[in-house]
Structures are given as C-alpha cells and as structure tokens.
mmCIF file of C-alpha atoms and ligand atoms in Angstrom:
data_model
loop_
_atom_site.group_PDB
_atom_site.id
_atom_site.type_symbol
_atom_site.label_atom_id
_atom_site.label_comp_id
_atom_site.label_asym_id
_atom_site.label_seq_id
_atom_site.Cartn_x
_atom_site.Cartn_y
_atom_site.Cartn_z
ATOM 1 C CA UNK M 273 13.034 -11.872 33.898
ATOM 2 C CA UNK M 274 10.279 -14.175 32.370
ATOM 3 C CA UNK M 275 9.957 -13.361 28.366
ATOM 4 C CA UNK M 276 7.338 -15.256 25.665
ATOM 5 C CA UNK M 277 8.180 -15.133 22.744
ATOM 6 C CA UNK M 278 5.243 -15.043 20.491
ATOM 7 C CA UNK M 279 5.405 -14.768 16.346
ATOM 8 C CA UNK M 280 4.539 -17.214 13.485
ATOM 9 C CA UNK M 281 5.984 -20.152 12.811
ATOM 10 C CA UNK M 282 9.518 -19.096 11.013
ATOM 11 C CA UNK M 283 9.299 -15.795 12.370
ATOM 12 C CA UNK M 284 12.833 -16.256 13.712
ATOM 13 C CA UNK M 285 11.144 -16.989 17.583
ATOM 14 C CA UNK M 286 14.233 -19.726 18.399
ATOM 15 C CA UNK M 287 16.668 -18.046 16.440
ATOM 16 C CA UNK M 288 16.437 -15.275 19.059
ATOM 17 C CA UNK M 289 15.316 -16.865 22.310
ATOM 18 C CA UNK M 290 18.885 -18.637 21.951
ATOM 19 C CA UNK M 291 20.382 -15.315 21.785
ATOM 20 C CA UNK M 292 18.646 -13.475 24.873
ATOM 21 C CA UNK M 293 19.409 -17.047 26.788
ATOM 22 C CA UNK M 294 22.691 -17.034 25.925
ATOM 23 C CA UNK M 295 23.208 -13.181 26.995
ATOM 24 C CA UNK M 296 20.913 -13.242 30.209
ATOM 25 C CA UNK M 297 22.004 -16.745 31.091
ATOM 26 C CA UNK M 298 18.815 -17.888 31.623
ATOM 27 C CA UNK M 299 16.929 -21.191 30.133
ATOM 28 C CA UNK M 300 15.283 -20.952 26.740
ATOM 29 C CA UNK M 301 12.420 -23.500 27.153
ATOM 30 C CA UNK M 302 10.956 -24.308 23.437
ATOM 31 C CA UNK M 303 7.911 -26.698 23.103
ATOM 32 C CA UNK M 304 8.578 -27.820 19.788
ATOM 33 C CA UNK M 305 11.939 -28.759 20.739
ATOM 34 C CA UNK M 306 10.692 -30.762 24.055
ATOM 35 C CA UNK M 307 8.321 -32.572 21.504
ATOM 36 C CA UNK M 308 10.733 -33.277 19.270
ATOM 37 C CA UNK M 309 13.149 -34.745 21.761
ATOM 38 C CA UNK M 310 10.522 -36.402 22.836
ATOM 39 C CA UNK M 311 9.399 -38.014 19.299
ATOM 40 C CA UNK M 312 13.361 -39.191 18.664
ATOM 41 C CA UNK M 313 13.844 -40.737 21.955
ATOM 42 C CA UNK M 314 10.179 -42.699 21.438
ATOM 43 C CA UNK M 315 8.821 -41.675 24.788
ATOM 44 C CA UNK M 316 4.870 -42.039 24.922
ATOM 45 C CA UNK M 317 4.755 -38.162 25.107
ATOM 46 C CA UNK M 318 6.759 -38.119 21.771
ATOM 47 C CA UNK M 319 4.424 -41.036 20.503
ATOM 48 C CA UNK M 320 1.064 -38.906 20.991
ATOM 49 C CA UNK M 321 2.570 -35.867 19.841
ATOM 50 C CA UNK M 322 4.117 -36.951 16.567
ATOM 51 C CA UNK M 323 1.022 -36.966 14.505
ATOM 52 C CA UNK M 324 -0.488 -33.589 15.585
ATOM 53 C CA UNK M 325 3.341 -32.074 14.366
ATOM 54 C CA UNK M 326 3.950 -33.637 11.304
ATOM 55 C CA UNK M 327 0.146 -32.395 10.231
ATOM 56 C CA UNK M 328 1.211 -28.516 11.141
ATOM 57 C CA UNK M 329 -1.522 -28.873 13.611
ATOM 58 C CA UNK M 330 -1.064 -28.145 17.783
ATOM 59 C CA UNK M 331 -0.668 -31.089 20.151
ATOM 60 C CA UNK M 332 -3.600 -30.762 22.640
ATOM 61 C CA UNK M 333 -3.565 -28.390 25.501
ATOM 62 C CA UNK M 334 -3.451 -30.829 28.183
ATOM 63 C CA UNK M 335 -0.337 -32.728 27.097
ATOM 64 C CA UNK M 336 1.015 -29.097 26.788
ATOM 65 C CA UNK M 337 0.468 -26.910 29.980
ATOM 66 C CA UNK M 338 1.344 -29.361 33.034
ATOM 67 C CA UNK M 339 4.592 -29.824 31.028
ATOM 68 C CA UNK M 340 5.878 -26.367 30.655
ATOM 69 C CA UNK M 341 4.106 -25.663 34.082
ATOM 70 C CA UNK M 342 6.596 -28.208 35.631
ATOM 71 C CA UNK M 343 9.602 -27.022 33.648
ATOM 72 C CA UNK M 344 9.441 -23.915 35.078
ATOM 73 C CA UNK M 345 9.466 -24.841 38.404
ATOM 74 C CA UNK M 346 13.419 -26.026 37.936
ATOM 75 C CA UNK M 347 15.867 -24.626 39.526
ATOM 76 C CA UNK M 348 17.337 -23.378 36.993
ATOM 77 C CA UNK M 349 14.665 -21.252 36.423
ATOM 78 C CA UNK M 350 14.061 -19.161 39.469
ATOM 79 C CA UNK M 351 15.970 -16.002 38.293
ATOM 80 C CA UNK M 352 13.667 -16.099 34.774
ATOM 81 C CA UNK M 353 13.032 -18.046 31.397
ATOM 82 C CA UNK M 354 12.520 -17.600 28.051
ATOM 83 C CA UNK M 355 9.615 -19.143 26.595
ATOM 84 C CA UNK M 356 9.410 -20.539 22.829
ATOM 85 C CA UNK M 357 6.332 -21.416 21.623
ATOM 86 C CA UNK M 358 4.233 -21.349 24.721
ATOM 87 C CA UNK M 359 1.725 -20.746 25.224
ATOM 88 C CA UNK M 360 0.457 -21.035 22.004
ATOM 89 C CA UNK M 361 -3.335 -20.775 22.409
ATOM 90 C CA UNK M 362 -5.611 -18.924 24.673
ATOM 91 C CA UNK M 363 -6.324 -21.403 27.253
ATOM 92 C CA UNK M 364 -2.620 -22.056 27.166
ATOM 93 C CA UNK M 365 -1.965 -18.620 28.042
ATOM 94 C CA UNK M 366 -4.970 -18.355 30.751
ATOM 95 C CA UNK M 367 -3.480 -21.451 32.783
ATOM 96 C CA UNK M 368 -0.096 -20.067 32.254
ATOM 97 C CA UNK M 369 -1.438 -16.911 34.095
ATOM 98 C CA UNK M 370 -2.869 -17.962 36.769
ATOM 99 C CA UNK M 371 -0.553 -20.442 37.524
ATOM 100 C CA UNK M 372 1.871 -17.281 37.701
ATOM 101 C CA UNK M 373 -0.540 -15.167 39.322
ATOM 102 C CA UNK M 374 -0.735 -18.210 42.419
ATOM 103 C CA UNK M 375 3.125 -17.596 43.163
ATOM 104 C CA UNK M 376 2.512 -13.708 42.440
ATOM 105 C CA UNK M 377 4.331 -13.521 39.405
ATOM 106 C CA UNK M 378 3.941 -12.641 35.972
ATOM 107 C CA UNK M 379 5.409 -12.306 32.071
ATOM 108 C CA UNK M 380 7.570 -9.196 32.061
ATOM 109 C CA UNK M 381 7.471 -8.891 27.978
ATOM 110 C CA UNK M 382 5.897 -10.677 25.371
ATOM 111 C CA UNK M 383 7.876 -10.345 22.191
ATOM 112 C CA UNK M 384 5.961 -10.400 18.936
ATOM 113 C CA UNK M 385 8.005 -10.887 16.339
ATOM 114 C CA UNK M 386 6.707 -9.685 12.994
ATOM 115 C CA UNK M 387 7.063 -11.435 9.573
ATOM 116 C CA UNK M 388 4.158 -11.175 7.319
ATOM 117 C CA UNK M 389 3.335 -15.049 5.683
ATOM 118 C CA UNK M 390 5.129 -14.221 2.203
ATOM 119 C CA UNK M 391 8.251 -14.339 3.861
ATOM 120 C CA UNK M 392 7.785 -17.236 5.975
ATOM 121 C CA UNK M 393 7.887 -19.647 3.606
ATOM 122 C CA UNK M 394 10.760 -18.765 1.537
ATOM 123 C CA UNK M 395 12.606 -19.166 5.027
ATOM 124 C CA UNK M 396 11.362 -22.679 6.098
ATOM 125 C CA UNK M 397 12.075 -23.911 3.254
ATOM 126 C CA UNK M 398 15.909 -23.082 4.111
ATOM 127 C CA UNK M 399 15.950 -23.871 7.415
ATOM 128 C CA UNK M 400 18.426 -26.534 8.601
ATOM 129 C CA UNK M 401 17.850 -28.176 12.173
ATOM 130 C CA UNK M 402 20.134 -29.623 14.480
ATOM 131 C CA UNK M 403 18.234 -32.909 15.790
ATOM 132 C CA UNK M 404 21.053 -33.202 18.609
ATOM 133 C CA UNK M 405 21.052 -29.682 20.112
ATOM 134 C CA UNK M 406 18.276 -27.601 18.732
ATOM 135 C CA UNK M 407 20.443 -24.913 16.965
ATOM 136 C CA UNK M 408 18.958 -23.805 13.845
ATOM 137 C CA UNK M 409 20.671 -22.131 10.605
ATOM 138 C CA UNK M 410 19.022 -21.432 7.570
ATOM 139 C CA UNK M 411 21.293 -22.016 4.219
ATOM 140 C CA UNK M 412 21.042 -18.839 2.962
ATOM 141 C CA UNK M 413 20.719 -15.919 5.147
ATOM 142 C CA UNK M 414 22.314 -18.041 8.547
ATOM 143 C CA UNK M 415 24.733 -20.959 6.975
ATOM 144 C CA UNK M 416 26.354 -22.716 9.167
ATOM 145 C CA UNK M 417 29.916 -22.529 9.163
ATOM 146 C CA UNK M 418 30.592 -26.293 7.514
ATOM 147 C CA UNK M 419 28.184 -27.289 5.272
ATOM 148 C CA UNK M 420 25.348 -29.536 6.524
ATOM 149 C CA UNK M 421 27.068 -29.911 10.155
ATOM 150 C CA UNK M 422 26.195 -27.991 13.214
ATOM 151 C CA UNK M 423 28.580 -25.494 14.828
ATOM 152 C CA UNK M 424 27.668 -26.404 18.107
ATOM 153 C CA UNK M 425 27.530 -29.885 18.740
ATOM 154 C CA UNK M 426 29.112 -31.349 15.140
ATOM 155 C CA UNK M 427 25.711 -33.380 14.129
ATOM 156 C CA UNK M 428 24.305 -33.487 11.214
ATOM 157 C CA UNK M 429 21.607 -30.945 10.448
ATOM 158 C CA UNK M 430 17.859 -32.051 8.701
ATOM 159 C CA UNK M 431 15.157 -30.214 7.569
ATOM 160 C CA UNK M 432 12.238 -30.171 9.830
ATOM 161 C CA UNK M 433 9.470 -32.786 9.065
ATOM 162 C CA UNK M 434 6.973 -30.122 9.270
ATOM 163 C CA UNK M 435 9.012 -27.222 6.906
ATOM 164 C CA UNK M 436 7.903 -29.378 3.817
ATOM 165 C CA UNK M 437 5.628 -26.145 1.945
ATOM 166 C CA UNK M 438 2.312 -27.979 2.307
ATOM 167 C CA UNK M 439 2.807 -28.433 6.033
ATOM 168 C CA UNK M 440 4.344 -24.471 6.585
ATOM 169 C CA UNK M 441 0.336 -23.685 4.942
ATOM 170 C CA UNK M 442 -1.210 -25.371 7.198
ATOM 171 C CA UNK M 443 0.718 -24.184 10.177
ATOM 172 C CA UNK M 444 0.053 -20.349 8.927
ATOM 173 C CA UNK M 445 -3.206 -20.996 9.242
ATOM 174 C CA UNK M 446 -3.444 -22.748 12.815
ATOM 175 C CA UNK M 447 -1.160 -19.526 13.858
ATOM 176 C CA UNK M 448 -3.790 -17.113 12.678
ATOM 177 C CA UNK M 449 -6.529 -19.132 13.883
ATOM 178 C CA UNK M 450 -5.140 -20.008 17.402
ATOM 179 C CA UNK M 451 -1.676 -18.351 18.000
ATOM 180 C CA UNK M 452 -2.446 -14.539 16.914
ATOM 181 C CA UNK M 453 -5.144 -13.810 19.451
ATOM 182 C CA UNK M 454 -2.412 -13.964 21.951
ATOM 183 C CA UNK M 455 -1.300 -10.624 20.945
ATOM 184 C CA UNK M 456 -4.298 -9.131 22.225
ATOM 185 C CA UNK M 457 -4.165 -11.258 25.187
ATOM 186 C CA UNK M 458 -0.177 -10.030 26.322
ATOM 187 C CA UNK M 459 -1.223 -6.129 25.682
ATOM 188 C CA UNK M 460 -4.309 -6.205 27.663
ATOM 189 C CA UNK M 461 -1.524 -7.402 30.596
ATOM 190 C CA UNK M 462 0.439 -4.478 29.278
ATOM 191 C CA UNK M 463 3.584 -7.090 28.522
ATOM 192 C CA UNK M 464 3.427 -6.705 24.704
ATOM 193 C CA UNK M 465 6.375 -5.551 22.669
ATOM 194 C CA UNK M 466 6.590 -5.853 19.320
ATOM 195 C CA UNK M 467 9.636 -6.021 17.118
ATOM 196 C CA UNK M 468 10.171 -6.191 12.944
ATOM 197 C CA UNK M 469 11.113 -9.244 12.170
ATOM 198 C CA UNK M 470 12.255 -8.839 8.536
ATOM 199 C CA UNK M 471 15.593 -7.287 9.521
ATOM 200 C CA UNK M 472 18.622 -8.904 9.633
ATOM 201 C CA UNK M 473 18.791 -11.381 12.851
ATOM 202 C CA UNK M 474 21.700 -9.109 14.712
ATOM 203 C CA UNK M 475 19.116 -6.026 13.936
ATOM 204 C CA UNK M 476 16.182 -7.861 15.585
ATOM 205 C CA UNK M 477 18.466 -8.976 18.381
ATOM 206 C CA UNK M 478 19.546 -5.477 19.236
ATOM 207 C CA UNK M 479 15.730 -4.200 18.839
ATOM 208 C CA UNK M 480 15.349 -6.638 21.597
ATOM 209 C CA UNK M 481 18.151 -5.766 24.027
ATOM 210 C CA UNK M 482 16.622 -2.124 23.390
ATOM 211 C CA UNK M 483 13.275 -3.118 24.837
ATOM 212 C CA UNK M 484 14.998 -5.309 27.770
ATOM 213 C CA UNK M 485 17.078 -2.929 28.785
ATOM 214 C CA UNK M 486 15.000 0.461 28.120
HETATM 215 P P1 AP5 K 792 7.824 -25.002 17.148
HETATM 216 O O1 AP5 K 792 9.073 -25.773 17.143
HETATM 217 O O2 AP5 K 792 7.588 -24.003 18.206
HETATM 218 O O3 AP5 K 792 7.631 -24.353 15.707
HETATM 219 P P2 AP5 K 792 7.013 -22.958 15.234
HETATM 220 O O4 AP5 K 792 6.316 -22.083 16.150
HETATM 221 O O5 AP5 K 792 6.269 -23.351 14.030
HETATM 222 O O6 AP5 K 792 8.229 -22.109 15.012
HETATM 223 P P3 AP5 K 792 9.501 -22.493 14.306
HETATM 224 O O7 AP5 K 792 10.426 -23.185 15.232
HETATM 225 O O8 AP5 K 792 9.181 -23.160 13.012
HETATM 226 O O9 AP5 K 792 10.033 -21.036 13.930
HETATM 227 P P4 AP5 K 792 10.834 -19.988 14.800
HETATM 228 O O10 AP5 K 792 9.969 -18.792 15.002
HETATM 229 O O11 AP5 K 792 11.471 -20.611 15.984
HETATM 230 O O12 AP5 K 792 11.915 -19.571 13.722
HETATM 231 P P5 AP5 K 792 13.472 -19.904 13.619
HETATM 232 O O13 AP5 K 792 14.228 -19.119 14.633
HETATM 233 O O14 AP5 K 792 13.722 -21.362 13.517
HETATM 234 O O15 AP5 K 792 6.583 -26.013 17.173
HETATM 235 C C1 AP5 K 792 6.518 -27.117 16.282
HETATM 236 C C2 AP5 K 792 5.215 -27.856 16.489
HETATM 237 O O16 AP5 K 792 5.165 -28.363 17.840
HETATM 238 C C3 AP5 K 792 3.944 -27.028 16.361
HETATM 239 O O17 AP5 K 792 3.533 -26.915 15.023
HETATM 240 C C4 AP5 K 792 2.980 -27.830 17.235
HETATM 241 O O18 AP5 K 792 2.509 -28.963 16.551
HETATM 242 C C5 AP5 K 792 3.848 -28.297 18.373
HETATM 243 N N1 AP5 K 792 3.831 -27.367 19.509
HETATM 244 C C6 AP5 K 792 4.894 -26.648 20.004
HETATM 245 N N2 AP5 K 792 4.514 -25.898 21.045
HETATM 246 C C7 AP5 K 792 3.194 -26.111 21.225
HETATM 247 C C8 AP5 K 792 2.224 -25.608 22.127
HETATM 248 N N3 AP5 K 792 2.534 -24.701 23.075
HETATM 249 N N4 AP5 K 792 0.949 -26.043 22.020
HETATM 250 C C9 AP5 K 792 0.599 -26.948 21.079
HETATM 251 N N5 AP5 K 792 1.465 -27.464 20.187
HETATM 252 C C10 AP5 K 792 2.750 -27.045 20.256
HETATM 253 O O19 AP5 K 792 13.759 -19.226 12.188
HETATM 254 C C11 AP5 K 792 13.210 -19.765 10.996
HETATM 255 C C12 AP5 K 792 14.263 -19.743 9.878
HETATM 256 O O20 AP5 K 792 14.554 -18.394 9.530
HETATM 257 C C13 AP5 K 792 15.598 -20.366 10.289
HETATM 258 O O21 AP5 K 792 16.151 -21.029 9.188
HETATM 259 C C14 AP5 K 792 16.441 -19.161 10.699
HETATM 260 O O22 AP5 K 792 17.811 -19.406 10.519
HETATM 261 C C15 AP5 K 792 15.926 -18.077 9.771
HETATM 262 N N6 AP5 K 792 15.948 -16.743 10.356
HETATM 263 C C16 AP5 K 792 15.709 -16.386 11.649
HETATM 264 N N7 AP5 K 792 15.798 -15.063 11.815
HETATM 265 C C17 AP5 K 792 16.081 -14.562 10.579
HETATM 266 C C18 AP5 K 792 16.290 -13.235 10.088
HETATM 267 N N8 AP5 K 792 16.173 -12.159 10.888
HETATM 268 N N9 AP5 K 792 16.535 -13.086 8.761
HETATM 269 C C19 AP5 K 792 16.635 -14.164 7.944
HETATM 270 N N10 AP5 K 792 16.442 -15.432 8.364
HETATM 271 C C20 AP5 K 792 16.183 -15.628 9.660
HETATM 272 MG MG1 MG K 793 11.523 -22.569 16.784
#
C-alpha cells in the first residue's frame, strides 16, 4: 500500500502518517524530518537546506526527488510507504509518477487532510517536537504525558524553528501557491481521498482506516 499524505502545513499530516505506519507496519517517510536530521547532524544536505526551512519556503526540487526516489527503493519498503510531505509541488509529483509508472506502480490514496488556515496557526503555535525521534505533541489538545519530555524516546521536546507565527504565514502561502494544486493532480489519477481534519486526531484516524479498508 503506497499512501501521500497531502494537507497544509499543521494539518495534522505526521500526526497521522505515524499512526497508519504504526498499524500497517509500514515506513512513514517525512521530508521535513529527513531535512531536519539532516540540518542537526550538519551534513551538506542539512547545510543547503537549512535556509530555505527556517524562511517557510521549499528546499529546491532537485535536492528533493532523487532523495525520496532512493528511499523508497529500501527494503523496507517493498510491501508500501507512507509519504509525509512529498511530493510537495507539481514537478515533485510528476517525477514521483513516472518514476512509479517505470516499475508499474502507483499511489493507492492520496489523503488530503482538511484544516482551513484559521486553525493552523493556533496549532503550530502549540506544537512540541521531538528533535531525537520525530514524535510530535501539541500542549494543548496532544500533551505529552511528562511535561516537556517525549514519550517515546525521553528527549527533550522544542518548538519547531519554522512554527514561530511569522514563518507559519509564510508557509500558508507557499502551500497554496505550490502544495494545493496537488489535489487536482491525485484526483485526476483517481487516488484522492479527502478527510476533515478539524476533528479530534482518533476521529481523523478512524476516517482514515474507513477509507483504507472500505
Ligand atoms: P514538514 O516537516 O513536512 O512540515 P509541514 O508540511 O509544514 O507540516 P508540519 O510537519 O508542520 O505539519 P503536519 O501536517 O505534519 O502536522 P502535525 O501532525 O505535526 O516540512 C518542513 C519544511 O521542510 C518545509 O517547509 C520545507 O521547507 C521543507 N520540505 C519538506 N518536504 C519538502 C518537499 N517535498 N519539497 C520541498 N521542501 C520540503 O500536527 C500539527 C500540530 O497539531 C501538532 O502539534 C499536533 O499535535 C496537532 N494536531 C494534529 N492533529 C490534531 C487534531 N486532530 N486536533 C488537534 N490538534 C492536532
Ligand atoms: Mg509533519
């Protein structure tokens, strides 16, 4: 089963791609968390990518497809992955294609999750980030269970360079501009699904599952 998940920025995309991985056992590839590993170990990937981030805007295509298009050519990926993030633009989404179309594959369901921009940045601005692991909490509506301190791994969480409100504008805007024609793009392939993302996370999860499994 190969799944994109598409949505805004803060729509709650990771939140649930950890979810379906967890339950399908399959990889949940994220960009932004590749990058971001990248940027804290200091690799030259990391290096070019940090400034395009911290702005809100997109690091370039070509830094972008070759990695994901190697990614999912692990092992671990041969009985299906969950995608995060990518693609994220249309010529993402083209080479993505036809690189799938080479081995005879293709997307199964693109999941757009819906949250219109009022609410997105009322929920950045609580998100909490765990710089080891990935996990994500928010303080309000997903605390963690110890304050500050990730469930999973014990780290301390931070707040995302890029959740600062300025940066969540600008990042709204390079989604509408860039990100939202995709949604167009995934029903012309007839993998579009499309689920409300201002329920409760356990609702949106099991509007999910529904579509999986229907
Ligand atoms: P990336 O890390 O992908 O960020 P993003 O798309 O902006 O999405 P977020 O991770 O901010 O949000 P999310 O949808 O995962 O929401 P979350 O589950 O955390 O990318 C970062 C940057 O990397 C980009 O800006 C770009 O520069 C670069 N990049 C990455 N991929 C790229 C690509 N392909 N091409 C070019 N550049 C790329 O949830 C948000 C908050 O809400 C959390 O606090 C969560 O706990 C909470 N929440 C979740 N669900 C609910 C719910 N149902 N109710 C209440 N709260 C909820
Ligand atoms: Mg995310």
């Amino acid at each position: 089963m190969k799944i994109v998940m598409l949505g805004a920025p803060g729509a709650g995309k990771g939140t649930q791609a950890d979810k379906i991985a967890e339950k399908y056992h399959i990889p949940h590839i994220s960009t932004g968390d590749i990058f971001r590993a990248n940027i804290k170990n200091g690799t030259e990937l990391g290096k070019k990518a940090k400034a395009y981030m911290d702005a809100g805007g997109l690091v370039p295509d070509e830094l972008t497809v070759d990695l994901v298009l190697d990614r999912v050519k692990q092992d671990d990926c041969k009985d299906g992955y969950i995608l995060d993030g990518f693609p994220r633009t249309i010529p993402q989404a083209e080479a993505f294609t036809a690189a799938l179309e080479k081995e005879n594959e293709n997307v199964d369901y693109a999941i757009d999750v819906e949250v219109p921009d009022e609410n997105i940045v009322k929920r950045m601005g609580g998100r909490r980030s765990c710089p080891n692991c990935g996990a994500t909490y928010h303080i309000e509506y997903i605390p963690p269970k110890q304050e500050g301190i990730c469930d999973n791994c014990g780290e301390t969480l931070v707040l995302r360079n890029d959740d600062k409100p300025e940066t969540v504008q600008n990042r709204l805007k390079v989604y509408h501009e860039s990100t939202q024609p995709l949604i167009d793009f995934y029903k012309e392939l007839g993998a579009l699904r499309t689920v409300d993302g201002t329920q409760s996370m356990q609702d949106v999860f099991d509007n999910i599952i529904a579509i999986l499994e229907g």
